[in-house]
PDB file of C-alpha atoms in Angstrom:
ATOM      1  CA  UNK A   1      12.590 -15.329  -2.355  1.00 62.00           C
ATOM      2  CA  UNK A   2      10.341 -12.587  -1.038  1.00 83.00           C
ATOM      3  CA  UNK A   3      12.016  -9.863   0.971  1.00 90.00           C
ATOM      4  CA  UNK A   4       8.973  -9.754   3.267  1.00 94.00           C
ATOM      5  CA  UNK A   5       7.190 -12.820   4.564  1.00 95.00           C
ATOM      6  CA  UNK A   6       3.977 -12.744   6.525  1.00 96.00           C
ATOM      7  CA  UNK A   7       2.310 -15.437   8.569  1.00 96.00           C
ATOM      8  CA  UNK A   8      -0.247 -16.746   8.721  1.00 97.00           C
ATOM      9  CA  UNK A   9      -1.712 -16.152   5.266  1.00 95.00           C
ATOM     10  CA  UNK A  10      -5.220 -16.673   6.559  1.00 97.00           C
ATOM     11  CA  UNK A  11      -6.543 -16.450  10.081  1.00 97.00           C
ATOM     12  CA  UNK A  12      -9.995 -17.041  11.516  1.00 97.00           C
ATOM     13  CA  UNK A  13     -10.690 -16.071  15.102  1.00 97.00           C
ATOM     14  CA  UNK A  14     -13.618 -15.858  17.466  1.00 97.00           C
ATOM     15  CA  UNK A  15     -14.657 -12.459  18.646  1.00 97.00           C
ATOM     16  CA  UNK A  16     -12.677 -11.468  21.710  1.00 97.00           C
ATOM     17  CA  UNK A  17      -9.597 -13.515  20.899  1.00 97.00           C
ATOM     18  CA  UNK A  18      -6.078 -12.087  20.986  1.00 98.00           C
ATOM     19  CA  UNK A  19      -4.584 -12.107  17.502  1.00 97.00           C
ATOM     20  CA  UNK A  20      -0.983 -11.995  16.352  1.00 98.00           C
ATOM     21  CA  UNK A  21       0.188 -11.495  12.791  1.00 98.00           C
ATOM     22  CA  UNK A  22       3.876 -11.885  12.041  1.00 98.00           C
ATOM     23  CA  UNK A  23       6.165 -10.240   9.539  1.00 98.00           C
ATOM     24  CA  UNK A  24       9.756 -11.231   8.812  1.00 97.00           C
ATOM     25  CA  UNK A  25      12.030  -9.436   6.414  1.00 96.00           C
ATOM     26  CA  UNK A  26      15.445 -10.078   4.944  1.00 94.00           C
ATOM     27  CA  UNK A  27      16.727  -6.595   4.089  1.00 90.00           C
ATOM     28  CA  UNK A  28      18.071  -3.819   6.242  1.00 89.00           C
ATOM     29  CA  UNK A  29      15.271  -1.378   6.790  1.00 89.00           C
ATOM     30  CA  UNK A  30      14.704   2.182   7.833  1.00 86.00           C
ATOM     31  CA  UNK A  31      10.992   1.763   8.519  1.00 89.00           C
ATOM     32  CA  UNK A  32       8.247  -0.825   8.614  1.00 93.00           C
ATOM     33  CA  UNK A  33       4.594  -0.166   7.881  1.00 93.00           C
ATOM     34  CA  UNK A  34       1.475  -2.070   8.819  1.00 95.00           C
ATOM     35  CA  UNK A  35      -1.462  -1.462   6.503  1.00 94.00           C
ATOM     36  CA  UNK A  36      -5.064  -2.557   6.806  1.00 95.00           C
ATOM     37  CA  UNK A  37      -7.138  -3.213   3.713  1.00 94.00           C
ATOM     38  CA  UNK A  38     -10.859  -3.416   4.291  1.00 89.00           C
ATOM     39  CA  UNK A  39     -13.128  -5.799   2.367  1.00 85.00           C
ATOM     40  CA  UNK A  40     -14.249  -2.855   0.273  1.00 82.00           C
ATOM     41  CA  UNK A  41     -10.671  -2.308  -0.865  1.00 83.00           C
ATOM     42  CA  UNK A  42      -9.702   0.837   1.031  1.00 88.00           C
ATOM     43  CA  UNK A  43      -6.225   0.910   2.581  1.00 91.00           C
ATOM     44  CA  UNK A  44      -5.418   2.513   5.896  1.00 91.00           C
ATOM     45  CA  UNK A  45      -1.978   2.972   7.354  1.00 90.00           C
ATOM     46  CA  UNK A  46      -2.035   1.558  10.883  1.00 93.00           C
ATOM     47  CA  UNK A  47       1.544   1.998  12.033  1.00 91.00           C
ATOM     48  CA  UNK A  48       4.899   3.148  10.828  1.00 90.00           C
ATOM     49  CA  UNK A  49       7.743   2.133  13.113  1.00 90.00           C
ATOM     50  CA  UNK A  50      11.486   1.766  13.078  1.00 89.00           C
ATOM     51  CA  UNK A  51      12.058   0.489  16.607  1.00 91.00           C
ATOM     52  CA  UNK A  52      10.283  -0.624  19.736  1.00 93.00           C
ATOM     53  CA  UNK A  53       6.555  -0.681  20.042  1.00 95.00           C
ATOM     54  CA  UNK A  54       3.526   1.415  19.182  1.00 94.00           C
ATOM     55  CA  UNK A  55      -0.033   1.156  20.442  1.00 95.00           C
ATOM     56  CA  UNK A  56      -3.229   2.556  19.056  1.00 92.00           C
ATOM     57  CA  UNK A  57      -6.416   1.482  20.751  1.00 94.00           C
ATOM     58  CA  UNK A  58      -6.613  -2.313  20.594  1.00 96.00           C
ATOM     59  CA  UNK A  59      -3.760  -2.531  18.116  1.00 96.00           C
ATOM     60  CA  UNK A  60      -0.131  -2.995  19.090  1.00 97.00           C
ATOM     61  CA  UNK A  61       2.839  -3.213  16.737  1.00 97.00           C
ATOM     62  CA  UNK A  62       6.297  -4.300  17.767  1.00 97.00           C
ATOM     63  CA  UNK A  63       9.531  -4.575  15.890  1.00 97.00           C
ATOM     64  CA  UNK A  64      12.813  -6.334  16.645  1.00 96.00           C
ATOM     65  CA  UNK A  65      15.459  -4.905  14.350  1.00 94.00           C
ATOM     66  CA  UNK A  66      18.092  -7.495  15.291  1.00 94.00           C
ATOM     67  CA  UNK A  67      15.781 -10.377  14.505  1.00 95.00           C
ATOM     68  CA  UNK A  68      14.233  -8.602  11.480  1.00 95.00           C
ATOM     69  CA  UNK A  69      10.779  -9.336  12.731  1.00 97.00           C
ATOM     70  CA  UNK A  70       7.622  -7.420  13.499  1.00 97.00           C
ATOM     71  CA  UNK A  71       4.310  -8.437  15.008  1.00 98.00           C
ATOM     72  CA  UNK A  72       0.891  -6.870  14.868  1.00 98.00           C
ATOM     73  CA  UNK A  73      -1.349  -7.729  17.804  1.00 98.00           C
ATOM     74  CA  UNK A  74      -5.071  -7.157  18.108  1.00 97.00           C
ATOM     75  CA  UNK A  75      -6.543  -7.432  21.570  1.00 96.00           C
ATOM     76  CA  UNK A  76     -10.232  -8.243  22.123  1.00 96.00           C
ATOM     77  CA  UNK A  77     -10.783  -8.832  18.414  1.00 97.00           C
ATOM     78  CA  UNK A  78     -14.042  -7.751  16.841  1.00 96.00           C
ATOM     79  CA  UNK A  79     -15.742  -8.648  13.547  1.00 96.00           C
ATOM     80  CA  UNK A  80     -14.976  -5.163  12.253  1.00 95.00           C
ATOM     81  CA  UNK A  81     -11.267  -6.084  12.476  1.00 96.00           C
ATOM     82  CA  UNK A  82     -11.849  -8.483   9.584  1.00 96.00           C
ATOM     83  CA  UNK A  83      -9.531  -7.266   6.851  1.00 96.00           C
ATOM     84  CA  UNK A  84      -6.270  -7.992   5.098  1.00 96.00           C
ATOM     85  CA  UNK A  85      -3.235  -6.806   7.024  1.00 97.00           C
ATOM     86  CA  UNK A  86      -0.172  -5.980   4.957  1.00 96.00           C
ATOM     87  CA  UNK A  87       3.375  -5.543   6.169  1.00 96.00           C
ATOM     88  CA  UNK A  88       5.660  -3.305   4.126  1.00 93.00           C
ATOM     89  CA  UNK A  89       9.285  -2.347   4.685  1.00 91.00           C
ATOM     90  CA  UNK A  90      11.403   0.434   3.368  1.00 86.00           C
ATOM     91  CA  UNK A  91      15.008  -0.526   2.869  1.00 84.00           C
ATOM     92  CA  UNK A  92      17.337  -2.738   0.946  1.00 77.00           C
ATOM     93  CA  UNK A  93      19.642  -1.611  -1.824  1.00 74.00           C
ATOM     94  CA  UNK A  94      18.408   1.626  -3.308  1.00 68.00           C
ATOM     95  CA  UNK A  95      15.895   2.126  -0.518  1.00 71.00           C
ATOM     96  CA  UNK A  96      13.049   0.181  -2.066  1.00 79.00           C
ATOM     97  CA  UNK A  97       9.603  -0.509  -0.723  1.00 83.00           C
ATOM     98  CA  UNK A  98       8.811  -4.216  -0.251  1.00 89.00           C
ATOM     99  CA  UNK A  99       5.383  -5.635   0.518  1.00 92.00           C
ATOM    100  CA  UNK A 100       4.252  -8.824   2.176  1.00 93.00           C
ATOM    101  CA  UNK A 101       1.448 -10.760   0.563  1.00 91.00           C
ATOM    102  CA  UNK A 102      -0.925  -9.954   3.375  1.00 94.00           C
ATOM    103  CA  UNK A 103      -2.751 -11.824   6.119  1.00 97.00           C
ATOM    104  CA  UNK A 104      -6.476 -12.237   5.657  1.00 96.00           C
ATOM    105  CA  UNK A 105      -8.189 -12.036   9.046  1.00 97.00           C
ATOM    106  CA  UNK A 106     -11.784 -13.058   9.666  1.00 97.00           C
ATOM    107  CA  UNK A 107     -13.263 -12.495  13.113  1.00 97.00           C
ATOM    108  CA  UNK A 108     -16.426 -14.459  13.737  1.00 97.00           C
ATOM    109  CA  UNK A 109     -19.061 -13.108  16.133  1.00 95.00           C
TER     110      UNK A 109
ATOM    111  CA  UNK S   1      -9.800  17.518   4.683  1.00 62.00           C
ATOM    112  CA  UNK S   2     -11.358  15.262   2.055  1.00 80.00           C
ATOM    113  CA  UNK S   3      -8.416  12.899   2.035  1.00 93.00           C
ATOM    114  CA  UNK S   4      -6.701  11.653  -1.084  1.00 96.00           C
ATOM    115  CA  UNK S   5      -9.037  11.844  -4.056  1.00 97.00           C
ATOM    116  CA  UNK S   6      -8.771   9.543  -7.027  1.00 97.00           C
ATOM    117  CA  UNK S   7     -10.702   9.497 -10.259  1.00 97.00           C
ATOM    118  CA  UNK S   8     -12.232   7.674 -11.871  1.00 97.00           C
ATOM    119  CA  UNK S   9     -13.180   5.035  -9.295  1.00 95.00           C
ATOM    120  CA  UNK S  10     -13.787   2.474 -12.001  1.00 96.00           C
ATOM    121  CA  UNK S  11     -12.511   2.375 -15.557  1.00 97.00           C
ATOM    122  CA  UNK S  12     -13.257  -0.201 -18.206  1.00 97.00           C
ATOM    123  CA  UNK S  13     -11.446   0.163 -21.491  1.00 97.00           C
ATOM    124  CA  UNK S  14     -10.454  -1.840 -24.503  1.00 97.00           C
ATOM    125  CA  UNK S  15      -6.957  -3.041 -25.162  1.00 97.00           C
ATOM    126  CA  UNK S  16      -4.904  -0.440 -26.985  1.00 97.00           C
ATOM    127  CA  UNK S  17      -6.717   2.559 -25.558  1.00 97.00           C
ATOM    128  CA  UNK S  18      -5.033   5.236 -23.499  1.00 97.00           C
ATOM    129  CA  UNK S  19      -5.978   5.342 -19.829  1.00 98.00           C
ATOM    130  CA  UNK S  20      -5.390   8.271 -17.498  1.00 98.00           C
ATOM    131  CA  UNK S  21      -5.790   7.942 -13.750  1.00 98.00           C
ATOM    132  CA  UNK S  22      -5.919  11.034 -11.597  1.00 98.00           C
ATOM    133  CA  UNK S  23      -4.976  11.807  -8.030  1.00 98.00           C
ATOM    134  CA  UNK S  24      -5.332  14.800  -5.756  1.00 98.00           C
ATOM    135  CA  UNK S  25      -3.192  14.457  -2.631  1.00 97.00           C
ATOM    136  CA  UNK S  26      -4.053  15.845   0.756  1.00 95.00           C
ATOM    137  CA  UNK S  27      -3.354  19.555   0.853  1.00 94.00           C
ATOM    138  CA  UNK S  28       0.040  20.284   2.357  1.00 92.00           C
ATOM    139  CA  UNK S  29       1.452  16.821   1.727  1.00 93.00           C
ATOM    140  CA  UNK S  30       4.795  16.836  -0.045  1.00 91.00           C
ATOM    141  CA  UNK S  31       5.024  13.259  -1.233  1.00 92.00           C
ATOM    142  CA  UNK S  32       2.790  11.303  -3.566  1.00 95.00           C
ATOM    143  CA  UNK S  33       2.865   7.598  -4.323  1.00 94.00           C
ATOM    144  CA  UNK S  34       1.298   5.452  -7.040  1.00 96.00           C
ATOM    145  CA  UNK S  35       0.670   1.773  -6.271  1.00 95.00           C
ATOM    146  CA  UNK S  36      -0.789  -1.121  -8.201  1.00 96.00           C
ATOM    147  CA  UNK S  37      -2.502  -4.095  -6.606  1.00 93.00           C
ATOM    148  CA  UNK S  38      -3.261  -7.402  -8.305  1.00 91.00           C
ATOM    149  CA  UNK S  39      -4.177 -10.804  -6.993  1.00 85.00           C
ATOM    150  CA  UNK S  40      -1.013 -12.294  -8.442  1.00 86.00           C
ATOM    151  CA  UNK S  41       1.534  -9.712  -7.350  1.00 86.00           C
ATOM    152  CA  UNK S  42      -0.123  -8.026  -4.401  1.00 87.00           C
ATOM    153  CA  UNK S  43       0.654  -4.384  -3.725  1.00 90.00           C
ATOM    154  CA  UNK S  44       3.526  -2.793  -5.672  1.00 91.00           C
ATOM    155  CA  UNK S  45       4.963   0.695  -5.556  1.00 91.00           C
ATOM    156  CA  UNK S  46       5.139   2.097  -9.073  1.00 94.00           C
ATOM    157  CA  UNK S  47       6.574   5.569  -8.548  1.00 94.00           C
ATOM    158  CA  UNK S  48       6.750   8.305  -5.971  1.00 91.00           C
ATOM    159  CA  UNK S  49       7.252  12.055  -6.049  1.00 93.00           C
ATOM    160  CA  UNK S  50       8.734  14.465  -3.521  1.00 91.00           C
ATOM    161  CA  UNK S  51       7.796  18.093  -4.027  1.00 91.00           C
ATOM    162  CA  UNK S  52       6.444  17.245  -7.489  1.00 93.00           C
ATOM    163  CA  UNK S  53       9.730  15.643  -8.592  1.00 92.00           C
ATOM    164  CA  UNK S  54       9.822  11.909  -9.427  1.00 91.00           C
ATOM    165  CA  UNK S  55      12.232  10.261  -7.010  1.00 87.00           C
ATOM    166  CA  UNK S  56      11.974   6.569  -7.778  1.00 83.00           C
ATOM    167  CA  UNK S  57      10.218   5.135 -10.812  1.00 87.00           C
ATOM    168  CA  UNK S  58      11.894   1.742 -10.715  1.00 85.00           C
ATOM    169  CA  UNK S  59       8.537   0.107 -10.088  1.00 87.00           C
ATOM    170  CA  UNK S  60       7.006   1.370 -13.317  1.00 91.00           C
ATOM    171  CA  UNK S  61       6.522  -1.827 -15.302  1.00 85.00           C
ATOM    172  CA  UNK S  62       7.415  -0.552 -18.765  1.00 85.00           C
ATOM    173  CA  UNK S  63       7.458   2.400 -21.099  1.00 91.00           C
ATOM    174  CA  UNK S  64       3.720   2.214 -21.591  1.00 95.00           C
ATOM    175  CA  UNK S  65       3.377   3.662 -18.098  1.00 96.00           C
ATOM    176  CA  UNK S  66       4.114   7.289 -17.330  1.00 96.00           C
ATOM    177  CA  UNK S  67       3.357   9.520 -14.367  1.00 97.00           C
ATOM    178  CA  UNK S  68       3.407  13.263 -13.966  1.00 97.00           C
ATOM    179  CA  UNK S  69       2.916  15.712 -11.156  1.00 97.00           C
ATOM    180  CA  UNK S  70       2.585  19.175 -12.699  1.00 96.00           C
ATOM    181  CA  UNK S  71       1.812  20.797  -9.348  1.00 95.00           C
ATOM    182  CA  UNK S  72       1.464  19.990  -5.676  1.00 93.00           C
ATOM    183  CA  UNK S  73      -2.230  19.216  -5.915  1.00 95.00           C
ATOM    184  CA  UNK S  74      -2.472  16.936  -8.928  1.00 96.00           C
ATOM    185  CA  UNK S  75      -0.868  13.843 -10.413  1.00 98.00           C
ATOM    186  CA  UNK S  76      -1.662  11.544 -13.303  1.00 98.00           C
ATOM    187  CA  UNK S  77      -0.726   7.988 -14.146  1.00 98.00           C
ATOM    188  CA  UNK S  78      -1.073   7.222 -17.825  1.00 98.00           C
ATOM    189  CA  UNK S  79      -1.036   3.887 -19.603  1.00 97.00           C
ATOM    190  CA  UNK S  80      -0.665   4.005 -23.384  1.00 96.00           C
ATOM    191  CA  UNK S  81      -1.466   1.628 -24.955  1.00 96.00           C
ATOM    192  CA  UNK S  82      -3.302  -0.365 -22.311  1.00 97.00           C
ATOM    193  CA  UNK S  83      -3.196  -4.161 -22.177  1.00 96.00           C
ATOM    194  CA  UNK S  84      -5.384  -6.706 -20.353  1.00 96.00           C
ATOM    195  CA  UNK S  85      -2.539  -7.466 -17.928  1.00 95.00           C
ATOM    196  CA  UNK S  86      -2.748  -3.876 -16.715  1.00 96.00           C
ATOM    197  CA  UNK S  87      -6.075  -4.716 -15.087  1.00 97.00           C
ATOM    198  CA  UNK S  88      -5.617  -3.955 -11.407  1.00 96.00           C
ATOM    199  CA  UNK S  89      -6.546  -1.546  -8.658  1.00 95.00           C
ATOM    200  CA  UNK S  90      -4.348   1.538  -8.715  1.00 97.00           C
ATOM    201  CA  UNK S  91      -3.923   3.397  -5.456  1.00 96.00           C
ATOM    202  CA  UNK S  92      -2.561   6.856  -4.902  1.00 96.00           C
ATOM    203  CA  UNK S  93      -1.235   7.850  -1.483  1.00 94.00           C
ATOM    204  CA  UNK S  94       0.286  10.984  -0.027  1.00 94.00           C
ATOM    205  CA  UNK S  95       2.381  11.793   3.007  1.00 91.00           C
ATOM    206  CA  UNK S  96       3.354  14.907   4.831  1.00 88.00           C
ATOM    207  CA  UNK S  97       7.087  14.695   4.344  1.00 75.00           C
ATOM    208  CA  UNK S  98       9.523  13.335   1.829  1.00 63.00           C
ATOM    209  CA  UNK S  99      10.503   9.707   1.456  1.00 59.00           C
ATOM    210  CA  UNK S 100       8.862   6.482   2.427  1.00 61.00           C
ATOM    211  CA  UNK S 101       9.406   6.656   6.167  1.00 64.00           C
ATOM    212  CA  UNK S 102       6.324   8.682   6.918  1.00 74.00           C
ATOM    213  CA  UNK S 103       2.714   7.695   7.396  1.00 82.00           C
ATOM    214  CA  UNK S 104       0.901   7.479   4.102  1.00 88.00           C
ATOM    215  CA  UNK S 105      -2.741   8.233   3.457  1.00 92.00           C
ATOM    216  CA  UNK S 106      -4.322   6.186   0.721  1.00 93.00           C
ATOM    217  CA  UNK S 107      -6.974   7.134  -1.750  1.00 95.00           C
ATOM    218  CA  UNK S 108      -9.908   4.819  -2.481  1.00 93.00           C
ATOM    219  CA  UNK S 109      -8.255   3.391  -5.573  1.00 95.00           C
ATOM    220  CA  UNK S 110      -9.187   3.152  -9.240  1.00 96.00           C
ATOM    221  CA  UNK S 111     -10.265  -0.270 -10.437  1.00 96.00           C
ATOM    222  CA  UNK S 112      -9.057  -0.637 -14.020  1.00 97.00           C
ATOM    223  CA  UNK S 113     -10.315  -3.353 -16.304  1.00 97.00           C
ATOM    224  CA  UNK S 114      -8.771  -3.691 -19.747  1.00 97.00           C
ATOM    225  CA  UNK S 115     -10.654  -6.023 -22.065  1.00 96.00           C
TER     226      UNK S 115
END
């Protein structure tokens, strides 16, 4: 069983749509990260959060510690948002770092 | 700042050869992380350093892998001897403060192919 599960695995949206990517985890955590990996391979850290909600431009990340769930929202999606979005949590026994398998997002013009 | 710098960007080597990957973290960052990404296993944390000291190397797959950080501005990940299953993209990342609970800045990665 994976400690971090993401859904959906693949997502195709029309430009302008509101997008939600979900992340559920099974371990106690101290922090959760959302990463964006561009088609060229580069990885960018979007958010690091341990409670509540964070917003950066059109991106919003929320976390519910009790439910062990986080969501990444993209408002007014754009083709340049096409990327793989990876959820990662820090926690568990020995304070490990666990990664989801990623959500591949394609935004069509 | 130039960001995290990794070299080489691409490496092709034959099985059994020694491979050394290099990373220069962002100046002033105290933590450095080595990751490996494959299609099968996704992204995995191999090892991370705080203030040049290895903190957690439980992700290092086996004794063929070793990592060093001789000073605050340089780290190496060495594979000796290399095997085809080591083929992956290896990312280095750094963060301002110690531990995992801080924003990390990733380098462009080194794509390793072992034939």
